[in-house]
Amino acid sequence: MSWLGAVCIFISTTWIGFELAKKVRDRPKQLRQLKVGLQSLEAEIMYGLIPLDEAFLHLSRQLSGPVAEFFLYAGQSLEASVSSVQEAWENGLSHLSASSSFKKEEIEILRQFGATLGRHDRENQQKQIRLALAHLERELAEANEAQLKHEKMYKSLGILLGLLLIILLV
Amino acid sequence: MGFDVNVVFQIAGLGIVVAMLHSVLKMVGKEDYANWVTLLGFIVALFIVISLLNDLFQKVKGVFLFQN
């Protein structure tokens, strides 16, 4: 009977460790998706002259994962006649921060970028997109470094803490 | 005289796991956490040893002072 409990403890702590490692591993991937999305948005605004709601829906078809859901959500709430772009963007952001592994910093960068969206002419809009991309580039470098450092650590910490608990409780 | 061999293995396992935790934490550069983990493991091992010593002293008392 006590072996059953020990196996349960070991499996659950290992699982927690792997989940944390997965979160660390997914962050650079999703950041890259987000960068691709913003670059495509720049192209759609500068050369395509497409309205924002259609552009968002295009982007959600190009991308994958939580970032695609974010653009889909923002585009849909823009089509459903939300009063301003900023509000639709905020709706998408609150959805994104729950479903992705982004940290507060990325959400804050996106929020500040969303406040400028649809208020300026094309040149200024392009500058804002470039600014957000530069910020995201910095976050991506930091996220890559964190992945190298912490992914393995979370995995082995989960396993070792499980063993420790079992030894202490047996 | 029922001396429980499992306690020895428990302390040995505790030492091995704490040593591995120390090296993992040191590898990623969190040396302060590593030191805390080692210290806590040491304290837990000491508690186990102290409970064993307590048994020993109770026995000694029982033999020489004719108490149970």
PDB file of C-alpha atoms in Angstrom:
ATOM      1  CA  MET A   1       0.000   0.000   0.000  1.00  0.00           C
ATOM      2  CA  SER A   2       2.799   2.405   0.869  1.00  0.00           C
ATOM      3  CA  TRP A   3       4.459   1.573  -2.461  1.00  0.00           C
ATOM      4  CA  LEU A   4       1.338   2.701  -4.258  1.00  0.00           C
ATOM      5  CA  GLY A   5       1.486   6.053  -2.474  1.00  0.00           C
ATOM      6  CA  ALA A   6       5.198   6.367  -3.228  1.00  0.00           C
ATOM      7  CA  VAL A   7       4.586   5.768  -6.931  1.00  0.00           C
ATOM      8  CA  CYS A   8       1.784   8.376  -6.890  1.00  0.00           C
ATOM      9  CA  ILE A   9       4.035  10.990  -5.259  1.00  0.00           C
ATOM     10  CA  PHE A  10       6.881  10.264  -7.665  1.00  0.00           C
ATOM     11  CA  ILE A  11       4.678  10.462 -10.752  1.00  0.00           C
ATOM     12  CA  SER A  12       3.029  13.707  -9.665  1.00  0.00           C
ATOM     13  CA  THR A  13       6.230  15.601  -8.804  1.00  0.00           C
ATOM     14  CA  THR A  14       7.862  14.389 -12.031  1.00  0.00           C
ATOM     15  CA  TRP A  15       4.820  15.580 -13.938  1.00  0.00           C
ATOM     16  CA  ILE A  16       4.959  19.007 -12.275  1.00  0.00           C
ATOM     17  CA  GLY A  17       8.634  19.297 -13.200  1.00  0.00           C
ATOM     18  CA  PHE A  18       7.987  18.364 -16.826  1.00  0.00           C
ATOM     19  CA  GLU A  19       5.061  20.813 -17.063  1.00  0.00           C
ATOM     20  CA  LEU A  20       7.268  23.668 -15.815  1.00  0.00           C
ATOM     21  CA  ALA A  21       9.989  22.615 -18.269  1.00  0.00           C
ATOM     22  CA  LYS A  22       7.407  22.615 -21.069  1.00  0.00           C
ATOM     23  CA  LYS A  23       6.388  26.142 -20.190  1.00  0.00           C
ATOM     24  CA  VAL A  24      10.010  27.288 -20.349  1.00  0.00           C
ATOM     25  CA  ARG A  25      10.466  25.458 -23.659  1.00  0.00           C
ATOM     26  CA  ASP A  26       7.318  26.851 -25.292  1.00  0.00           C
ATOM     27  CA  ARG A  27       8.052  30.496 -24.576  1.00  0.00           C
ATOM     28  CA  PRO A  28      10.747  31.051 -27.276  1.00  0.00           C
ATOM     29  CA  LYS A  29       8.600  29.169 -29.822  1.00  0.00           C
ATOM     30  CA  GLN A  30       5.583  31.340 -29.150  1.00  0.00           C
ATOM     31  CA  LEU A  31       7.722  34.482 -29.143  1.00  0.00           C
ATOM     32  CA  ARG A  32       9.006  33.550 -32.611  1.00  0.00           C
ATOM     33  CA  GLN A  33       5.413  33.048 -33.775  1.00  0.00           C
ATOM     34  CA  LEU A  34       4.497  36.435 -32.389  1.00  0.00           C
ATOM     35  CA  LYS A  35       7.411  38.091 -34.220  1.00  0.00           C
ATOM     36  CA  VAL A  36       6.367  36.458 -37.486  1.00  0.00           C
ATOM     37  CA  GLY A  37       2.839  37.689 -36.823  1.00  0.00           C
ATOM     38  CA  LEU A  38       3.905  41.285 -36.261  1.00  0.00           C
ATOM     39  CA  GLN A  39       6.115  41.245 -39.357  1.00  0.00           C
ATOM     40  CA  SER A  40       3.200  39.983 -41.448  1.00  0.00           C
ATOM     41  CA  LEU A  41       0.993  42.634 -39.878  1.00  0.00           C
ATOM     42  CA  GLU A  42       3.521  45.245 -40.959  1.00  0.00           C
ATOM     43  CA  ALA A  43       3.437  43.894 -44.514  1.00  0.00           C
ATOM     44  CA  GLU A  44      -0.372  43.845 -44.542  1.00  0.00           C
ATOM     45  CA  ILE A  45      -0.534  47.432 -43.323  1.00  0.00           C
ATOM     46  CA  MET A  46       2.259  48.860 -45.470  1.00  0.00           C
ATOM     47  CA  TYR A  47       1.712  47.066 -48.772  1.00  0.00           C
ATOM     48  CA  GLY A  48      -1.658  45.352 -48.576  1.00  0.00           C
ATOM     49  CA  LEU A  49      -3.682  48.269 -47.126  1.00  0.00           C
ATOM     50  CA  ILE A  50      -6.016  45.686 -45.613  1.00  0.00           C
ATOM     51  CA  PRO A  51      -8.405  46.665 -42.793  1.00  0.00           C
ATOM     52  CA  LEU A  52      -7.264  45.514 -39.391  1.00  0.00           C
ATOM     53  CA  ASP A  53      -9.992  42.943 -38.731  1.00  0.00           C
ATOM     54  CA  GLU A  54      -9.302  41.124 -42.010  1.00  0.00           C
ATOM     55  CA  ALA A  55      -5.564  41.389 -41.374  1.00  0.00           C
ATOM     56  CA  PHE A  56      -5.989  39.780 -37.951  1.00  0.00           C
ATOM     57  CA  LEU A  57      -7.985  36.920 -39.427  1.00  0.00           C
ATOM     58  CA  HIS A  58      -5.366  36.405 -42.167  1.00  0.00           C
ATOM     59  CA  LEU A  59      -2.657  36.279 -39.494  1.00  0.00           C
ATOM     60  CA  SER A  60      -4.562  33.748 -37.427  1.00  0.00           C
ATOM     61  CA  ARG A  61      -4.674  31.471 -40.469  1.00  0.00           C
ATOM     62  CA  GLN A  62      -0.927  31.830 -41.124  1.00  0.00           C
ATOM     63  CA  LEU A  63       0.235  31.198 -37.571  1.00  0.00           C
ATOM     64  CA  SER A  64      -0.319  28.387 -35.106  1.00  0.00           C
ATOM     65  CA  GLY A  65      -0.720  27.862 -31.388  1.00  0.00           C
ATOM     66  CA  PRO A  66      -1.924  30.434 -28.848  1.00  0.00           C
ATOM     67  CA  VAL A  67      -0.695  33.361 -30.984  1.00  0.00           C
ATOM     68  CA  ALA A  68      -3.058  32.337 -33.784  1.00  0.00           C
ATOM     69  CA  GLU A  69      -5.896  32.117 -31.261  1.00  0.00           C
ATOM     70  CA  PHE A  70      -4.982  35.593 -30.060  1.00  0.00           C
ATOM     71  CA  PHE A  71      -5.271  37.119 -33.541  1.00  0.00           C
ATOM     72  CA  LEU A  72      -8.446  35.150 -34.224  1.00  0.00           C
ATOM     73  CA  TYR A  73      -9.976  36.387 -30.990  1.00  0.00           C
ATOM     74  CA  ALA A  74      -8.958  40.017 -31.615  1.00  0.00           C
ATOM     75  CA  GLY A  75     -10.203  39.877 -35.212  1.00  0.00           C
ATOM     76  CA  GLN A  76     -13.532  38.349 -34.232  1.00  0.00           C
ATOM     77  CA  SER A  77     -14.185  40.850 -31.472  1.00  0.00           C
ATOM     78  CA  LEU A  78     -13.271  43.627 -33.931  1.00  0.00           C
ATOM     79  CA  GLU A  79     -15.763  42.243 -36.460  1.00  0.00           C
ATOM     80  CA  ALA A  80     -18.421  41.963 -33.751  1.00  0.00           C
ATOM     81  CA  SER A  81     -18.328  45.773 -33.571  1.00  0.00           C
ATOM     82  CA  VAL A  82     -16.365  46.387 -30.400  1.00  0.00           C
ATOM     83  CA  SER A  83     -16.011  50.154 -30.055  1.00  0.00           C
ATOM     84  CA  SER A  84     -12.250  50.518 -30.604  1.00  0.00           C
ATOM     85  CA  VAL A  85      -9.261  48.569 -31.861  1.00  0.00           C
ATOM     86  CA  GLN A  86      -7.613  48.962 -28.500  1.00  0.00           C
ATOM     87  CA  GLU A  87     -10.528  47.271 -26.773  1.00  0.00           C
ATOM     88  CA  ALA A  88     -10.483  44.324 -29.170  1.00  0.00           C
ATOM     89  CA  TRP A  89      -6.713  44.059 -28.690  1.00  0.00           C
ATOM     90  CA  GLU A  90      -7.172  44.061 -24.906  1.00  0.00           C
ATOM     91  CA  ASN A  91      -9.785  41.301 -25.198  1.00  0.00           C
ATOM     92  CA  GLY A  92      -7.321  39.207 -27.178  1.00  0.00           C
ATOM     93  CA  LEU A  93      -4.543  39.944 -24.691  1.00  0.00           C
ATOM     94  CA  SER A  94      -6.500  38.755 -21.672  1.00  0.00           C
ATOM     95  CA  HIS A  95      -7.179  35.545 -23.593  1.00  0.00           C
ATOM     96  CA  LEU A  96      -3.518  35.262 -24.616  1.00  0.00           C
ATOM     97  CA  SER A  97      -2.056  35.749 -21.151  1.00  0.00           C
ATOM     98  CA  ALA A  98      -4.157  32.813 -19.906  1.00  0.00           C
ATOM     99  CA  SER A  99      -3.448  30.410 -22.749  1.00  0.00           C
ATOM    100  CA  SER A 100       0.228  31.045 -23.592  1.00  0.00           C
ATOM    101  CA  SER A 101       3.471  30.777 -21.609  1.00  0.00           C
ATOM    102  CA  PHE A 102       4.288  34.480 -22.053  1.00  0.00           C
ATOM    103  CA  LYS A 103       5.454  36.452 -19.074  1.00  0.00           C
ATOM    104  CA  LYS A 104       4.142  39.829 -17.955  1.00  0.00           C
ATOM    105  CA  GLU A 105       6.827  41.664 -19.936  1.00  0.00           C
ATOM    106  CA  GLU A 106       5.647  40.397 -23.311  1.00  0.00           C
ATOM    107  CA  ILE A 107       2.012  41.080 -22.491  1.00  0.00           C
ATOM    108  CA  GLU A 108       2.977  44.613 -21.445  1.00  0.00           C
ATOM    109  CA  ILE A 109       4.910  45.187 -24.700  1.00  0.00           C
ATOM    110  CA  LEU A 110       1.871  44.025 -26.660  1.00  0.00           C
ATOM    111  CA  ARG A 111      -0.448  46.207 -24.586  1.00  0.00           C
ATOM    112  CA  GLN A 112       1.630  49.318 -25.269  1.00  0.00           C
ATOM    113  CA  PHE A 113       1.772  48.408 -28.941  1.00  0.00           C
ATOM    114  CA  GLY A 114      -1.985  47.900 -29.036  1.00  0.00           C
ATOM    115  CA  ALA A 115      -2.537  51.380 -27.641  1.00  0.00           C
ATOM    116  CA  THR A 116      -0.896  52.821 -30.779  1.00  0.00           C
ATOM    117  CA  LEU A 117      -2.679  50.529 -33.230  1.00  0.00           C
ATOM    118  CA  GLY A 118      -4.991  52.262 -35.668  1.00  0.00           C
ATOM    119  CA  ARG A 119      -4.230  55.784 -34.478  1.00  0.00           C
ATOM    120  CA  HIS A 120      -1.422  56.864 -36.771  1.00  0.00           C
ATOM    121  CA  ASP A 121      -0.637  57.030 -40.464  1.00  0.00           C
ATOM    122  CA  ARG A 122       1.257  54.221 -42.092  1.00  0.00           C
ATOM    123  CA  GLU A 123       4.800  55.486 -41.512  1.00  0.00           C
ATOM    124  CA  ASN A 124       4.252  56.009 -37.799  1.00  0.00           C
ATOM    125  CA  GLN A 125       2.469  52.683 -37.530  1.00  0.00           C
ATOM    126  CA  GLN A 126       5.459  51.006 -39.133  1.00  0.00           C
ATOM    127  CA  LYS A 127       7.766  52.654 -36.601  1.00  0.00           C
ATOM    128  CA  GLN A 128       5.607  51.380 -33.752  1.00  0.00           C
ATOM    129  CA  ILE A 129       5.694  47.849 -35.154  1.00  0.00           C
ATOM    130  CA  ARG A 130       9.484  48.050 -35.479  1.00  0.00           C
ATOM    131  CA  LEU A 131       9.703  49.244 -31.871  1.00  0.00           C
ATOM    132  CA  ALA A 132       7.570  46.352 -30.621  1.00  0.00           C
ATOM    133  CA  LEU A 133       9.651  43.924 -32.696  1.00  0.00           C
ATOM    134  CA  ALA A 134      12.863  45.265 -31.163  1.00  0.00           C
ATOM    135  CA  HIS A 135      11.451  44.765 -27.673  1.00  0.00           C
ATOM    136  CA  LEU A 136      10.314  41.238 -28.566  1.00  0.00           C
ATOM    137  CA  GLU A 137      13.767  40.449 -29.984  1.00  0.00           C
ATOM    138  CA  ARG A 138      15.295  41.302 -26.619  1.00  0.00           C
ATOM    139  CA  GLU A 139      12.735  39.148 -24.796  1.00  0.00           C
ATOM    140  CA  LEU A 140      13.425  36.295 -27.223  1.00  0.00           C
ATOM    141  CA  ALA A 141      17.156  36.373 -26.462  1.00  0.00           C
ATOM    142  CA  GLU A 142      16.360  36.330 -22.751  1.00  0.00           C
ATOM    143  CA  ALA A 143      13.855  33.489 -23.188  1.00  0.00           C
ATOM    144  CA  ASN A 144      16.394  31.401 -25.139  1.00  0.00           C
ATOM    145  CA  GLU A 145      18.932  31.841 -22.382  1.00  0.00           C
ATOM    146  CA  ALA A 146      16.351  30.914 -19.732  1.00  0.00           C
ATOM    147  CA  GLN A 147      15.411  27.801 -21.712  1.00  0.00           C
ATOM    148  CA  LEU A 148      19.026  26.608 -21.880  1.00  0.00           C
ATOM    149  CA  LYS A 149      19.467  27.180 -18.187  1.00  0.00           C
ATOM    150  CA  HIS A 150      16.178  26.121 -16.641  1.00  0.00           C
ATOM    151  CA  GLU A 151      14.609  23.393 -18.785  1.00  0.00           C
ATOM    152  CA  LYS A 152      16.869  20.621 -17.534  1.00  0.00           C
ATOM    153  CA  MET A 153      16.828  22.038 -14.022  1.00  0.00           C
ATOM    154  CA  TYR A 154      13.026  21.807 -13.706  1.00  0.00           C
ATOM    155  CA  LYS A 155      13.013  18.225 -14.985  1.00  0.00           C
ATOM    156  CA  SER A 156      15.694  16.962 -12.611  1.00  0.00           C
ATOM    157  CA  LEU A 157      14.312  18.998  -9.695  1.00  0.00           C
ATOM    158  CA  GLY A 158      10.916  17.342 -10.145  1.00  0.00           C
ATOM    159  CA  ILE A 159      12.386  13.838 -10.125  1.00  0.00           C
ATOM    160  CA  LEU A 160      14.772  14.497  -7.232  1.00  0.00           C
ATOM    161  CA  LEU A 161      12.160  16.183  -5.045  1.00  0.00           C
ATOM    162  CA  GLY A 162       9.871  13.202  -5.611  1.00  0.00           C
ATOM    163  CA  LEU A 163      12.640  10.815  -4.488  1.00  0.00           C
ATOM    164  CA  LEU A 164      13.369  13.017  -1.465  1.00  0.00           C
ATOM    165  CA  LEU A 165       9.725  13.048  -0.366  1.00  0.00           C
ATOM    166  CA  ILE A 166       9.495   9.273  -0.737  1.00  0.00           C
ATOM    167  CA  ILE A 167      12.660   8.699   1.299  1.00  0.00           C
ATOM    168  CA  LEU A 168      11.479  11.049   4.043  1.00  0.00           C
ATOM    169  CA  LEU A 169       7.993   9.536   4.238  1.00  0.00           C
ATOM    170  CA  VAL A 170       8.804   5.807   3.988  1.00  0.00           C
TER     171      VAL A 170
ATOM    172  CA  MET B   1      17.188  -5.743  20.268  1.00  0.00           C
ATOM    173  CA  GLY B   2      15.258  -4.599  17.209  1.00  0.00           C
ATOM    174  CA  PHE B   3      17.603  -2.304  15.353  1.00  0.00           C
ATOM    175  CA  ASP B   4      15.936  -1.081  12.200  1.00  0.00           C
ATOM    176  CA  VAL B   5      18.356  -1.277   9.252  1.00  0.00           C
ATOM    177  CA  ASN B   6      15.945   0.737   7.095  1.00  0.00           C
ATOM    178  CA  VAL B   7      16.876   3.925   8.956  1.00  0.00           C
ATOM    179  CA  VAL B   8      20.467   3.605   7.770  1.00  0.00           C
ATOM    180  CA  PHE B   9      19.325   3.232   4.181  1.00  0.00           C
ATOM    181  CA  GLN B  10      16.971   6.173   4.651  1.00  0.00           C
ATOM    182  CA  ILE B  11      19.811   8.428   5.778  1.00  0.00           C
ATOM    183  CA  ALA B  12      22.030   7.178   2.947  1.00  0.00           C
ATOM    184  CA  GLY B  13      19.308   7.876   0.363  1.00  0.00           C
ATOM    185  CA  LEU B  14      18.720  11.301   1.852  1.00  0.00           C
ATOM    186  CA  GLY B  15      22.423  12.071   1.482  1.00  0.00           C
ATOM    187  CA  ILE B  16      22.562  10.902  -2.135  1.00  0.00           C
ATOM    188  CA  VAL B  17      19.453  12.835  -3.205  1.00  0.00           C
ATOM    189  CA  VAL B  18      20.532  16.008  -1.407  1.00  0.00           C
ATOM    190  CA  ALA B  19      23.985  15.779  -3.022  1.00  0.00           C
ATOM    191  CA  MET B  20      22.375  15.464  -6.464  1.00  0.00           C
ATOM    192  CA  LEU B  21      20.055  18.402  -5.750  1.00  0.00           C
ATOM    193  CA  HIS B  22      23.088  20.425  -4.690  1.00  0.00           C
ATOM    194  CA  SER B  23      24.976  19.684  -7.893  1.00  0.00           C
ATOM    195  CA  VAL B  24      21.933  20.397 -10.102  1.00  0.00           C
ATOM    196  CA  LEU B  25      21.264  23.725  -8.420  1.00  0.00           C
ATOM    197  CA  LYS B  26      24.939  24.644  -8.533  1.00  0.00           C
ATOM    198  CA  MET B  27      25.085  23.814 -12.249  1.00  0.00           C
ATOM    199  CA  VAL B  28      22.420  26.407 -13.097  1.00  0.00           C
ATOM    200  CA  GLY B  29      24.097  29.010 -10.914  1.00  0.00           C
ATOM    201  CA  LYS B  30      21.726  29.092  -7.944  1.00  0.00           C
ATOM    202  CA  GLU B  31      24.392  28.510  -5.362  1.00  0.00           C
ATOM    203  CA  ASP B  32      22.516  30.112  -2.475  1.00  0.00           C
ATOM    204  CA  TYR B  33      19.567  27.737  -2.939  1.00  0.00           C
ATOM    205  CA  ALA B  34      22.017  24.830  -3.226  1.00  0.00           C
ATOM    206  CA  ASN B  35      23.546  25.707   0.131  1.00  0.00           C
ATOM    207  CA  TRP B  36      20.118  26.010   1.764  1.00  0.00           C
ATOM    208  CA  VAL B  37      19.063  22.606   0.425  1.00  0.00           C
ATOM    209  CA  THR B  38      22.234  21.003   1.762  1.00  0.00           C
ATOM    210  CA  LEU B  39      21.767  22.630   5.149  1.00  0.00           C
ATOM    211  CA  LEU B  40      18.138  21.498   5.378  1.00  0.00           C
ATOM    212  CA  GLY B  41      19.074  17.946   4.388  1.00  0.00           C
ATOM    213  CA  PHE B  42      21.744  17.950   7.077  1.00  0.00           C
ATOM    214  CA  ILE B  43      19.239  19.120   9.685  1.00  0.00           C
ATOM    215  CA  VAL B  44      16.719  16.420   8.718  1.00  0.00           C
ATOM    216  CA  ALA B  45      19.432  13.738   8.928  1.00  0.00           C
ATOM    217  CA  LEU B  46      20.439  15.072  12.346  1.00  0.00           C
ATOM    218  CA  PHE B  47      16.839  14.802  13.543  1.00  0.00           C
ATOM    219  CA  ILE B  48      16.728  11.144  12.533  1.00  0.00           C
ATOM    220  CA  VAL B  49      20.033  10.486  14.299  1.00  0.00           C
ATOM    221  CA  ILE B  50      18.851  12.326  17.406  1.00  0.00           C
ATOM    222  CA  SER B  51      15.708  10.193  17.625  1.00  0.00           C
ATOM    223  CA  LEU B  52      17.908   7.065  17.447  1.00  0.00           C
ATOM    224  CA  LEU B  53      20.234   8.438  20.152  1.00  0.00           C
ATOM    225  CA  ASN B  54      17.184   9.170  22.277  1.00  0.00           C
ATOM    226  CA  ASP B  55      16.238   5.468  22.062  1.00  0.00           C
ATOM    227  CA  LEU B  56      19.778   4.534  23.089  1.00  0.00           C
ATOM    228  CA  PHE B  57      19.773   6.785  26.152  1.00  0.00           C
ATOM    229  CA  GLN B  58      16.356   5.511  27.222  1.00  0.00           C
ATOM    230  CA  LYS B  59      17.757   1.969  27.080  1.00  0.00           C
ATOM    231  CA  VAL B  60      20.839   2.956  29.114  1.00  0.00           C
ATOM    232  CA  LYS B  61      18.621   4.589  31.687  1.00  0.00           C
ATOM    233  CA  GLY B  62      16.419   1.487  31.817  1.00  0.00           C
ATOM    234  CA  VAL B  63      19.423  -0.801  32.390  1.00  0.00           C
ATOM    235  CA  PHE B  64      21.288   1.200  35.017  1.00  0.00           C
ATOM    236  CA  LEU B  65      18.478   2.941  36.872  1.00  0.00           C
ATOM    237  CA  PHE B  66      16.078  -0.024  36.808  1.00  0.00           C
ATOM    238  CA  GLN B  67      13.300   1.906  35.142  1.00  0.00           C
ATOM    239  CA  ASN B  68      11.260   1.119  32.088  1.00  0.00           C
TER     240      ASN B  68
END
